[in-house]
Amino acid sequence: MATVTDPRRRMVRRQIAGRGVTDRRVLAAMEKVPREAFLPDAMQEFAYEDTPLPIEEGQTISQPYIVARMVEAADVGAVDRVLEIGAGSGYAAAVLGELAGRVFTIERHPALADLARARLGQLGYDNVEVRTGDGTLGWPEEAPFDAIIATAGGPRVPEAWRAQLAVEGRLVMPVGETPTRQRLIRLTRTGPETWHEEEIEEVRFVPLIGQQGWPEEHEDFRRAPRREPRPISGLHQLIRAAEQPLPNLEDPTFASAFDRYGDRRVVLLGEASHGTSEFYRARAAITQRLIERHGFSFVAVEADWPDALTIDRYVRHLPARPGARPAFRRFPTWMWRNTDVDAFVEWLRGHNERQLAERRAGFFGLDIYSLADSIAAVLAYLDTVDSAAAKVARERYGCLTPWQHDPAVYGRAVLSERYRACEADMVAALRDLLAKRLEYAAHDGEQFFDAAQNARLAAAAERYYRAMYYGSAESWNMRDRHMFDTLQHLLAHRGEGARAVVWAHNSHIGDARFTDMGRVRGELNLGELCRARFGEEAALIGFGTHAGTVTAASDWDGEMEVKEVRPSREDSVEHQFHAAGVPRAVLHLDVPGELRRRLRSPRLERFIGVIYRPETELQSHYAEVELPSQFDAYVWFDRTAAVTPLPTVQRPGVPETYPFGL
Ligand code: SAM
């Protein structure tokens, strides 16, 4: 059975079968060939991503889906002789080698041909022959061919290929009037002089350079091919006409453009990175307005529950929870321990001071990464209200003790079946706690709610860490479901009429069904779940930028750095907003007509998390989105700056309760 732990199988199922390639032989061949073996070292970690990738000599290895689509269209039989033009890395030749009797592949760059030959030889493809030369002239000594596949785009089908194709043979190639934009066609030779041509889809390949292709200077077009055409000129003008310029962030009217979302049940505010000051400040300004003018009840952020609770108790003027530690001390600290969040927290505390206790706006965490702290919080709570129950809970949570500080290892241990799963214990601990809801809540409803949330988190985190070993989509989905459940519990806890502002990354907030996340990787997210539950009462607001600086690390647990954000790519959403020329703006995406139609054509969008790797930006940070379906509004800052982390020394005069204290 196909296990979802195997990235190659997952790629075949999601990216290829999921997009309608049905030929079982082709799917099996794609499952067999190790794409990483055809990539330069630096690219290997992206081998099963849904994208073309750069290879040596400024060329590309095609997107896996496109390879499968072309091979399927060529209808390669088990004894067929196949000619490929554009060996590149040798990957597509290996796939053909799995399917055909013999494969002849030509590459114009000698260095690439040598590498491809060596890789194919190492993997044992002795039915594939590689030659250096101008493939537009074909390989007359080995003709006729049952199938010809070209992986570079030419202006027309070369005469040499027509002549070398067997009657009933199939030729698949990208043909286009420009060297970088083509239609993928299939030409079938129906008789000695007759041909049948069909169009498959729009594509973008590197140019076919040669006597019967494009002249040499077109090799300057060295862009990664994408299936979508490049942005159509004029879109930025439509954006310019429709977007609403925003004043300075310090201007008290900055957030008035968001009053139209004041009647929603939940307003979700995104961010295109976890380290950009403008995104935090804009979210703070919008949230202040939603709380002050529109009566929103709390803010729920992409942070761990126990850390955020420390802030919550501070802003609502409640005593600190016994044993609580300063908030946000784990990597990536700057995500919440920064001067912008600090300013917002101080504002919220000041605002709440003037409110009745039950009307004070809270600050909560939706995330799932606090297994050890959450368990400790449940036990500390039970110690104070029910010591007998605390003893039982200690035993139950004991199942996870060996893994609490490195829970990622737990999933692997359970998968290897050397250790038992702790699911039943986690669920039982939660059930025990909830069963005594009335008794416990009579002491202090807030503290009971906190303990119950921590017990829910421990149960969800146990499932999450196990799922991590079954593939990224499952664990991602559990995390976002947990965030959504927590949001629902918070709304229910605050009672009828409660309304929430959510702060999380665009990847959690922009409806996943309209991005590569949902379409290709099978991931769902908080924004999508909110739309399903609240319909029009949810507003999903995304954020974007063209360039500037960002606080980020190069690797998980790595040093915090201030990095330059590269100018946005020409084929991105961001580039269109940049070209529109307004420094700060919001585009409400309920736009009709031409602008909507053109924005709906998929484009790349940049996602920077706590890690930023400009060297592999396309593969690491861009994904295709359909903007007006992904969000209800898009907030634009053309240039942005890195967040400033909070100082690590105690500031003089701060109250003892100060949640970011040392
Ligand atoms: N099939 C390749 C793979 O699986 O990695 C992808 C190849 S890449 C999209 C296209 C290749 O065509 C480039 O390596 C380029 O150098 C080559 N090419 C372009 N014009 C050519 C020609 N006239 N003859 C042979 N190769 C050519």
XYZ file of C-alpha atoms and ligand atoms in Angstrom:
689
model
C 0.000 0.000 0.000
C 1.252 3.489 -0.776
C 2.349 5.042 2.492
C 2.075 8.771 2.689
C 5.534 8.922 4.262
C 7.151 8.470 0.852
C 7.464 11.896 -0.771
C 7.753 10.444 -4.272
C 4.507 8.532 -3.950
C 2.859 11.545 -2.479
C 4.100 13.637 -5.402
C 2.657 11.150 -7.882
C -0.670 10.976 -6.127
C -1.156 14.679 -5.488
C 0.661 16.515 -8.235
C 0.265 14.066 -11.098
C -2.692 11.717 -10.600
C -4.393 14.592 -8.754
C -4.189 16.704 -11.896
C -5.674 14.081 -14.159
C -2.790 11.931 -15.456
C -4.358 8.462 -15.474
C -2.003 6.158 -17.436
C -0.946 3.574 -14.837
C 2.338 2.800 -16.556
C 3.275 6.476 -16.521
C 2.333 6.847 -12.856
C 4.385 3.746 -12.003
C 7.393 5.073 -13.914
C 7.177 8.442 -12.154
C 7.038 6.604 -8.867
C 10.152 4.643 -9.681
C 12.614 7.321 -10.829
C 14.452 9.157 -8.020
C 14.239 12.797 -9.133
C 16.783 13.867 -6.502
C 19.469 11.813 -8.293
C 19.222 14.221 -11.246
C 19.593 17.435 -9.246
C 22.550 19.492 -8.077
C 23.165 18.977 -4.321
C 21.646 22.309 -3.283
C 18.360 21.495 -5.014
C 17.891 17.945 -3.772
C 15.729 18.894 -0.821
C 13.170 20.288 -3.283
C 13.094 17.173 -5.475
C 9.424 16.439 -4.880
C 8.147 19.974 -4.940
C 5.639 20.844 -7.602
C 7.971 22.968 -9.652
C 10.704 23.043 -12.273
C 14.134 23.490 -10.677
C 17.405 25.039 -11.824
C 20.138 22.629 -12.976
C 23.641 23.195 -14.306
C 24.335 25.479 -17.336
C 21.396 27.747 -16.450
C 18.903 25.096 -17.608
C 15.988 23.486 -15.794
C 14.608 20.104 -14.898
C 10.931 20.147 -15.820
C 8.079 20.138 -13.304
C 7.208 16.466 -12.569
C 3.608 16.941 -13.649
C 4.697 18.268 -17.058
C 7.039 15.318 -17.594
C 4.189 12.915 -16.830
C 1.719 14.825 -19.008
C 4.085 14.806 -22.005
C 5.011 11.165 -21.612
C 1.346 10.202 -21.304
C 0.506 12.226 -24.418
C 3.286 10.445 -26.339
C 1.648 7.093 -25.474
C 4.959 5.262 -25.166
C 4.727 1.476 -25.615
C 7.036 -1.133 -24.069
C 9.014 -1.824 -27.267
C 8.884 1.693 -28.705
C 11.944 3.597 -29.880
C 11.763 7.116 -28.478
C 13.706 10.269 -29.319
C 13.971 13.000 -26.692
C 15.357 16.450 -27.497
C 16.719 18.309 -24.468
C 18.199 15.654 -22.163
C 18.957 18.324 -19.529
C 19.432 16.481 -16.255
C 18.462 13.132 -17.802
C 15.387 12.818 -15.567
C 12.730 12.649 -18.291
C 14.968 10.225 -20.225
C 14.983 7.938 -17.175
C 11.180 8.059 -16.991
C 11.085 7.190 -20.713
C 13.653 4.457 -20.053
C 11.180 2.852 -17.631
C 8.500 2.754 -20.310
C 10.116 2.289 -23.721
C 12.285 -0.285 -25.483
C 15.036 2.202 -26.362
C 15.510 5.899 -25.726
C 17.779 8.291 -27.653
C 18.248 11.685 -26.065
C 20.122 14.736 -27.349
C 21.498 17.668 -25.364
C 23.233 20.715 -26.792
C 25.315 21.487 -23.676
C 28.170 18.934 -23.514
C 28.513 19.316 -19.720
C 24.840 18.476 -19.222
C 25.014 15.548 -21.624
C 27.997 14.130 -19.707
C 26.267 14.504 -16.361
C 23.042 12.958 -17.658
C 24.955 10.030 -19.159
C 26.768 9.394 -15.889
C 23.602 9.575 -13.781
C 21.618 7.317 -16.116
C 24.507 4.840 -16.173
C 24.741 4.793 -12.392
C 21.057 4.079 -12.054
C 21.316 1.242 -14.581
C 19.379 2.704 -17.519
C 21.246 0.762 -20.213
C 18.450 1.296 -22.747
C 19.066 5.078 -22.820
C 21.711 6.639 -25.059
C 22.808 10.276 -24.662
C 24.409 12.355 -27.410
C 25.675 15.930 -27.526
C 24.492 17.968 -30.493
C 21.790 20.063 -32.112
C 18.629 18.075 -31.480
C 16.602 20.078 -34.009
C 18.232 17.871 -36.651
C 17.062 14.699 -34.899
C 19.083 11.444 -34.841
C 18.733 10.202 -38.431
C 20.837 7.028 -37.940
C 18.358 5.681 -35.398
C 15.116 6.819 -37.114
C 12.241 6.086 -37.430
C 10.923 6.749 -33.925
C 7.578 5.719 -32.478
C 7.562 8.795 -30.286
C 9.460 12.097 -30.205
C 9.395 14.375 -27.176
C 10.974 17.818 -27.044
C 11.536 19.440 -23.652
C 12.477 22.833 -25.070
C 10.132 25.168 -26.968
C 10.600 26.005 -30.648
C 8.831 28.289 -33.139
C 7.562 25.322 -35.226
C 7.963 21.562 -35.554
C 11.395 20.951 -37.187
C 11.165 19.241 -40.588
C 13.811 16.711 -39.508
C 11.532 15.430 -36.739
C 8.551 15.040 -39.051
C 10.741 12.999 -41.368
C 12.063 10.794 -38.542
C 8.673 10.038 -36.985
C 7.198 6.620 -37.895
C 3.728 6.480 -39.402
C 1.322 6.376 -36.425
C 4.110 7.891 -34.331
C 3.386 10.700 -31.811
C 5.406 13.881 -31.421
C 4.927 16.033 -28.316
C 6.511 19.469 -28.119
C 6.051 23.050 -26.912
C 5.500 25.433 -29.852
C 5.286 29.195 -29.462
C 5.694 32.513 -31.187
C 8.107 33.700 -28.486
C 11.016 31.713 -27.046
C 9.478 31.461 -23.550
C 5.737 30.983 -23.989
C 4.291 27.994 -25.776
C 1.356 25.672 -26.392
C 2.112 22.037 -25.771
C 1.008 20.133 -28.881
C 0.742 16.511 -29.954
C 1.291 15.766 -33.623
C 0.315 12.288 -34.813
C 1.596 11.047 -38.173
C -1.544 9.511 -39.626
C 0.068 8.625 -43.004
C 3.280 9.283 -44.968
C 2.172 12.857 -45.681
C -0.700 13.390 -43.246
C -0.695 14.774 -39.710
C -3.171 15.346 -36.951
C -2.438 18.149 -34.481
C -3.953 18.594 -31.007
C -3.295 21.216 -28.354
C -2.671 19.969 -24.810
C -2.127 23.052 -22.646
C -0.305 26.331 -22.242
C 3.279 25.933 -20.977
C 6.580 27.759 -20.464
C 9.759 25.946 -21.442
C 13.311 27.082 -22.071
C 13.960 27.767 -25.782
C 14.919 25.117 -28.302
C 18.156 26.517 -29.725
C 19.380 25.220 -33.066
C 19.229 25.204 -36.862
C 15.526 24.423 -36.904
C 14.743 26.155 -33.597
C 15.507 29.629 -32.157
C 18.820 31.369 -32.830
C 21.463 31.282 -30.093
C 20.817 34.754 -28.564
C 17.478 33.502 -27.262
C 19.334 31.513 -24.681
C 19.313 34.750 -22.711
C 15.777 33.801 -21.766
C 16.847 31.690 -18.872
C 13.765 31.661 -16.749
C 12.279 28.728 -14.934
C 9.308 27.607 -16.984
C 5.917 27.831 -15.342
C 2.659 26.647 -16.701
C 1.005 30.007 -16.387
C 1.658 32.807 -18.822
C 3.609 35.802 -17.541
C 1.685 38.744 -16.132
C -0.336 40.587 -18.675
C 0.645 44.202 -18.998
C -1.882 46.640 -17.652
C -2.954 44.638 -14.599
C -0.988 46.986 -12.355
C -2.951 49.900 -13.796
C -6.220 48.212 -12.915
C -4.876 47.602 -9.392
C -3.817 51.237 -9.142
C -7.294 52.399 -10.057
C -9.045 50.088 -7.581
C -6.791 50.098 -4.508
C -7.243 52.497 -1.648
C -4.021 54.274 -0.642
C -3.373 54.168 3.105
C -1.907 56.967 5.254
C 1.166 56.529 7.474
C 0.966 53.855 10.119
C 1.114 56.562 12.782
C -1.890 58.383 11.316
C -4.966 57.819 13.520
C -7.088 57.236 10.405
C -4.863 54.425 9.127
C -7.342 51.710 10.079
C -10.545 53.431 8.989
C -10.321 51.626 5.658
C -11.100 48.444 7.622
C -14.324 49.654 9.243
C -16.190 47.743 6.566
C -15.138 44.519 8.386
C -16.338 45.828 11.753
C -19.509 43.737 11.726
C -17.778 40.382 11.108
C -17.615 37.564 13.646
C -13.945 36.915 12.946
C -11.400 39.120 11.189
C -8.213 37.258 10.298
C -5.132 39.409 9.710
C -2.235 37.742 7.920
C 1.410 38.535 7.327
C 3.795 37.601 4.544
C 6.664 37.001 7.001
C 7.105 36.464 10.721
C 9.624 39.283 11.001
C 8.260 42.424 9.312
C 7.485 45.466 11.440
C 4.861 47.014 9.137
C 2.717 43.890 9.254
C 2.660 43.877 13.065
C 2.016 47.597 13.312
C -0.761 47.507 10.733
C -2.401 44.574 12.496
C -2.128 46.412 15.805
C -3.743 49.546 14.357
C -6.589 47.595 12.732
C -7.126 45.527 15.881
C -7.249 48.602 18.114
C -9.953 50.014 15.918
C -11.903 46.771 15.841
C -11.763 46.565 19.645
C -12.437 50.235 20.396
C -15.010 51.083 17.768
C -16.557 47.757 16.910
C -16.475 45.892 20.205
C -14.284 42.915 19.290
C -13.697 40.681 22.310
C -10.194 39.272 21.965
C -7.114 38.710 19.826
C -6.021 35.147 19.074
C -2.530 34.783 17.674
C -0.316 32.130 16.106
C 1.512 31.520 19.389
C 1.525 28.907 22.103
C -1.336 28.922 24.561
C 0.664 29.145 27.819
C 2.881 32.008 26.557
C -0.037 33.999 25.243
C -1.890 33.377 28.495
C 0.883 35.130 30.383
C 0.194 38.170 28.206
C -3.539 37.759 28.579
C -3.391 37.890 32.349
C -1.226 40.995 32.130
C -3.471 42.865 29.722
C -6.633 41.939 31.597
C -5.103 42.916 34.942
C -5.388 39.401 36.330
C -2.789 37.928 38.687
C -0.065 35.922 36.957
C -0.653 32.173 36.924
C 1.413 30.472 39.659
C 4.730 29.296 38.246
C 4.221 31.117 34.942
C 7.466 32.002 33.165
C 8.159 35.055 30.999
C 6.503 34.633 27.653
C 8.082 33.633 24.351
C 11.538 32.477 25.363
C 11.828 29.751 22.728
C 12.936 30.058 19.111
C 11.791 32.098 17.236
C 11.673 34.643 20.053
C 11.419 37.728 17.820
C 8.101 36.572 16.428
C 6.310 37.771 19.575
C 9.070 39.303 21.730
C 9.445 42.430 19.618
C 8.881 46.129 20.125
C 5.735 46.205 17.971
C 3.994 43.461 19.948
C 5.159 45.079 23.183
C 3.577 48.394 22.154
C 0.324 46.645 21.312
C 0.310 44.756 24.619
C 0.802 48.009 26.506
C -2.001 49.641 24.545
C -4.326 46.730 25.281
C -3.530 46.844 29.002
C -4.207 50.578 29.058
C -7.425 50.189 27.106
C -8.637 47.408 29.392
C -7.971 49.464 32.497
C -10.904 51.637 31.531
C -13.268 48.679 30.959
C -15.342 46.539 33.292
C -13.579 43.231 33.998
C -15.945 41.183 31.843
C -15.522 43.523 28.896
C -11.732 43.466 28.868
C -10.277 42.249 25.593
C -8.108 39.120 25.892
C -4.998 37.870 24.172
C -4.763 34.136 23.429
C -2.581 31.632 21.577
C -3.871 29.200 18.981
C -0.774 27.129 18.319
C 0.150 23.624 19.294
C 3.855 23.627 20.229
C 3.739 23.759 24.033
C 3.319 20.117 24.973
C 5.594 20.190 28.045
C 4.350 23.566 29.329
C 0.727 22.607 28.762
C 1.084 19.354 30.673
C 2.840 21.203 33.496
C 0.012 23.750 33.563
C -2.695 21.070 33.818
C -0.851 19.349 36.655
C -0.218 22.616 38.507
C -3.910 23.417 38.209
C -5.032 20.007 39.474
C -2.561 20.252 42.352
C -4.446 23.292 43.567
C -8.020 22.031 43.049
C -7.960 18.223 43.299
C -4.813 16.448 44.438
C -6.273 12.946 43.903
C -7.049 13.817 40.283
C -3.575 15.331 39.937
C -2.044 11.970 40.879
C -4.019 10.115 38.208
C -3.236 12.777 35.609
C 0.490 12.539 36.451
C 0.391 8.857 35.639
C -1.443 9.412 32.405
C 0.858 12.205 31.233
C 3.811 10.081 32.358
C 3.421 8.154 29.108
C 4.871 11.162 27.290
C 7.549 11.992 29.859
C 10.472 10.598 27.850
C 9.510 12.775 24.888
C 8.213 15.972 26.444
C 11.300 17.996 25.683
C 11.852 16.592 22.226
C 8.396 15.525 21.118
C 9.426 15.232 17.485
C 11.250 12.015 18.426
C 8.071 10.550 19.906
C 6.375 10.068 16.521
C 9.301 8.085 15.206
C 9.473 5.925 18.338
C 5.777 5.056 18.069
C 6.002 4.417 14.353
C 8.812 1.940 14.957
C 6.378 0.136 17.310
C 8.976 -0.042 20.038
C 6.923 2.315 22.163
C 3.215 2.500 22.695
C 1.201 5.502 21.583
C -0.019 7.765 24.391
C -3.230 8.803 22.654
C -5.553 6.981 25.066
C -3.841 8.534 28.106
C -4.047 12.047 26.701
C -7.710 11.656 25.829
C -8.461 10.149 29.249
C -6.717 13.031 31.048
C -8.801 15.538 29.086
C -11.996 13.568 29.649
C -11.374 13.363 33.423
C -10.882 17.101 33.579
C -13.965 17.953 31.538
C -16.084 15.508 33.559
C -15.522 17.677 36.624
C -16.166 20.921 34.767
C -18.926 22.124 37.088
C -17.066 21.315 40.260
C -13.789 22.855 39.113
C -15.220 25.876 37.323
C -17.042 26.839 40.517
C -13.617 27.811 41.958
C -12.495 29.978 39.081
C -13.917 29.705 35.578
C -10.940 31.380 33.909
C -8.444 29.018 35.464
C -10.532 25.994 34.598
C -10.802 27.177 30.997
C -7.024 27.587 30.847
C -6.442 24.084 32.238
C -8.985 22.550 29.834
C -7.335 24.316 26.908
C -3.943 22.983 27.971
C -5.346 19.460 28.251
C -6.896 19.795 24.787
C -3.581 21.026 23.467
C -1.694 18.069 24.973
C -4.124 15.641 23.316
C -3.891 17.451 19.970
C -0.098 17.732 20.185
C 0.229 13.993 20.820
C -1.663 13.315 17.580
C 0.278 16.039 15.786
C 3.711 14.613 16.619
C 2.637 11.148 15.545
C 1.240 12.506 12.288
C 4.513 14.263 11.519
C 5.857 10.889 10.515
C 3.037 10.277 8.059
C 3.804 13.318 5.952
C 3.585 17.043 6.149
C -0.030 17.557 5.049
C -1.502 15.459 7.848
C 0.388 17.229 10.602
C -0.169 20.650 9.019
C -3.897 19.930 8.867
C -4.012 18.803 12.492
C -2.250 21.966 13.561
C -4.676 24.219 11.704
C -7.661 22.200 12.933
C -6.370 22.649 16.463
C -6.066 26.399 15.879
C -9.626 26.487 14.583
C -10.965 24.408 17.509
C -9.198 26.709 19.952
C -10.749 29.740 18.265
C -14.193 28.139 18.552
C -13.651 27.345 22.248
C -12.590 30.927 22.846
C -15.657 32.316 21.101
C -17.901 29.969 23.064
C -16.141 30.838 26.323
C -16.617 34.559 25.797
C -20.329 33.947 25.240
C -22.955 35.175 22.833
C -21.832 37.969 20.543
C -18.123 37.303 21.097
C -15.966 38.362 18.162
C -12.338 37.650 17.409
C -9.371 39.177 15.628
C -6.818 36.554 14.564
C -3.141 37.225 13.811
C -1.400 34.477 11.890
C 0.717 34.005 8.810
C -0.870 34.347 5.349
C -0.342 30.603 4.941
C -2.815 29.966 7.781
C -5.221 32.735 6.877
C -5.500 32.784 3.072
C -8.027 30.125 2.035
C -5.831 27.102 1.207
C -8.227 25.855 -1.488
C -7.002 28.657 -3.722
C -3.266 28.124 -3.317
C -0.793 25.337 -4.034
C -1.267 24.273 -0.411
C -4.766 22.976 -0.993
C -4.590 22.290 -4.694
C -1.358 20.336 -4.755
C -0.385 19.391 -1.239
C -3.782 18.490 0.190
C -3.473 21.019 3.010
C -6.286 22.941 4.619
C -5.989 25.931 6.928
C -7.560 28.181 9.481
C -8.891 30.651 6.893
C -10.613 27.902 4.947
C -12.138 26.429 8.122
C -13.354 29.870 9.215
C -15.009 30.420 5.839
C -16.700 27.026 6.073
C -17.994 27.788 9.587
C -18.715 31.519 9.479
C -19.274 32.179 5.760
C -19.613 35.909 5.080
C -19.032 36.604 8.754
C -15.339 35.849 8.353
C -12.944 38.337 6.717
C -9.608 36.993 5.484
C -7.070 39.799 5.072
C -3.665 39.103 3.549
C -0.505 41.242 3.591
C 2.323 41.625 1.096
C 5.523 43.504 0.325
C 7.949 44.034 -2.553
C 11.326 44.412 -0.798
C 13.139 45.619 2.310
C 14.498 43.788 5.332
C 13.148 41.003 7.500
C 14.115 39.398 10.799
C 14.590 35.698 10.152
C 16.952 32.769 10.604
C 18.649 30.619 7.962
C 17.772 27.363 9.708
C 15.463 26.208 12.446
C 16.945 27.111 15.837
C 19.530 29.220 14.001
C 20.757 32.724 14.853
C 18.360 35.614 14.389
C 19.485 37.781 11.457
C 18.282 40.877 9.669
C 18.123 39.852 6.029
C 17.510 41.742 2.807
C 14.247 40.720 1.166
C 14.828 40.307 -2.545
C 12.682 42.414 -4.880
C 9.577 40.401 -5.792
C 9.668 38.218 -8.902
C 8.183 39.493 -12.120
C 5.629 36.685 -12.248
C 4.341 37.363 -8.730
C 1.282 39.024 -7.269
C 3.656 41.312 -5.401
C 5.243 42.573 -8.586
C 1.881 43.783 -9.864
C 1.256 45.745 -6.670
C 4.776 47.127 -6.814
C 4.239 48.221 -10.410
C 1.021 49.958 -9.352
C 3.358 52.377 -7.549
C 1.489 53.090 -4.293
C 3.635 52.751 -1.137
C 0.790 51.634 1.192
C -2.638 50.498 0.110
C -5.476 48.075 0.622
C -7.300 46.354 -2.195
C -10.697 45.028 -1.137
C -10.983 41.972 -3.306
C -14.704 42.041 -3.934
C -13.769 43.867 -7.140
C -15.859 43.022 -10.182
C -15.118 42.646 -13.878
C -11.824 42.769 -15.681
C -9.628 43.284 -12.598
C -11.151 40.277 -10.848
C -10.837 38.126 -13.939
C -7.205 39.015 -14.358
C -6.326 38.676 -10.696
C -7.829 35.199 -10.705
C -5.242 33.924 -13.112
C -2.799 32.083 -10.817
C 0.394 33.915 -9.898
C 3.230 33.362 -7.502
C 3.029 34.801 -3.995
C 5.900 34.973 -1.500
C 5.697 33.225 1.884
C 8.494 33.967 4.370
C 8.193 32.263 7.755
C 10.801 32.325 10.509
C 13.321 31.000 7.996
C 14.289 33.038 4.934
C 16.554 31.589 2.249
C 17.003 34.140 -0.506
C 19.442 31.813 -2.334
C 16.632 29.370 -3.148
C 13.820 31.878 -2.940
C 11.659 30.517 -5.752
C 11.614 26.970 -4.415
C 11.608 27.858 -0.726
C 9.208 30.770 -0.605
C 6.928 31.137 -3.608
C 3.690 29.284 -4.301
C 0.922 29.803 -6.813
C -2.253 31.489 -5.580
C -5.531 32.864 -6.891
C -5.532 36.121 -4.949
C -9.197 37.237 -4.971
C -10.347 33.809 -3.768
C -7.524 33.429 -1.264
C -8.335 36.664 0.616
C -11.147 39.208 1.047
C -8.620 42.052 1.118
C -4.901 42.475 0.484
C -2.848 45.051 2.372
C 0.232 46.341 0.607
C 3.475 47.853 1.911
C 5.886 48.353 -0.936
C 8.962 48.553 1.302
C 9.164 47.014 4.722
C 11.626 46.742 7.609
C 12.669 44.022 10.023
C 11.077 43.834 13.476
C 13.223 44.897 16.443
C 13.507 42.208 19.095
C 12.985 43.254 22.693
C 16.111 43.892 24.709
C 17.143 40.974 26.861
C 17.966 43.110 29.867
C 15.348 44.023 32.414
C 14.089 47.538 31.815
C 14.171 49.760 34.892
C 10.820 50.511 36.387
C 8.777 47.821 34.616
C 6.155 46.234 36.862
C 6.871 42.793 38.241
C 3.973 41.411 36.285
C 5.511 42.539 32.993
C 5.056 39.471 30.778
C 8.215 39.822 28.691
C 10.356 40.125 31.865
C 13.463 38.054 32.380
N 14.246 16.746 -20.037
C 15.034 17.542 -19.141
C 15.073 16.967 -17.765
O 14.345 16.039 -17.473
O 15.864 17.478 -16.954
C 14.593 18.959 -19.091
C 15.347 19.722 -20.036
S 15.282 21.431 -20.104
C 13.651 21.873 -19.821
C 15.542 21.623 -21.841
C 16.880 21.248 -22.337
O 16.891 21.379 -23.749
C 18.016 22.114 -21.846
O 18.941 21.339 -21.152
C 18.619 22.716 -23.117
O 20.009 22.860 -23.052
C 18.203 21.708 -24.147
N 18.169 22.173 -25.542
C 17.744 23.335 -26.037
N 17.881 23.343 -27.370
C 18.414 22.152 -27.727
C 18.786 21.550 -28.952
N 18.640 22.171 -30.119
N 19.290 20.321 -28.907
C 19.466 19.650 -27.757
N 19.143 20.175 -26.567
C 18.604 21.397 -26.565
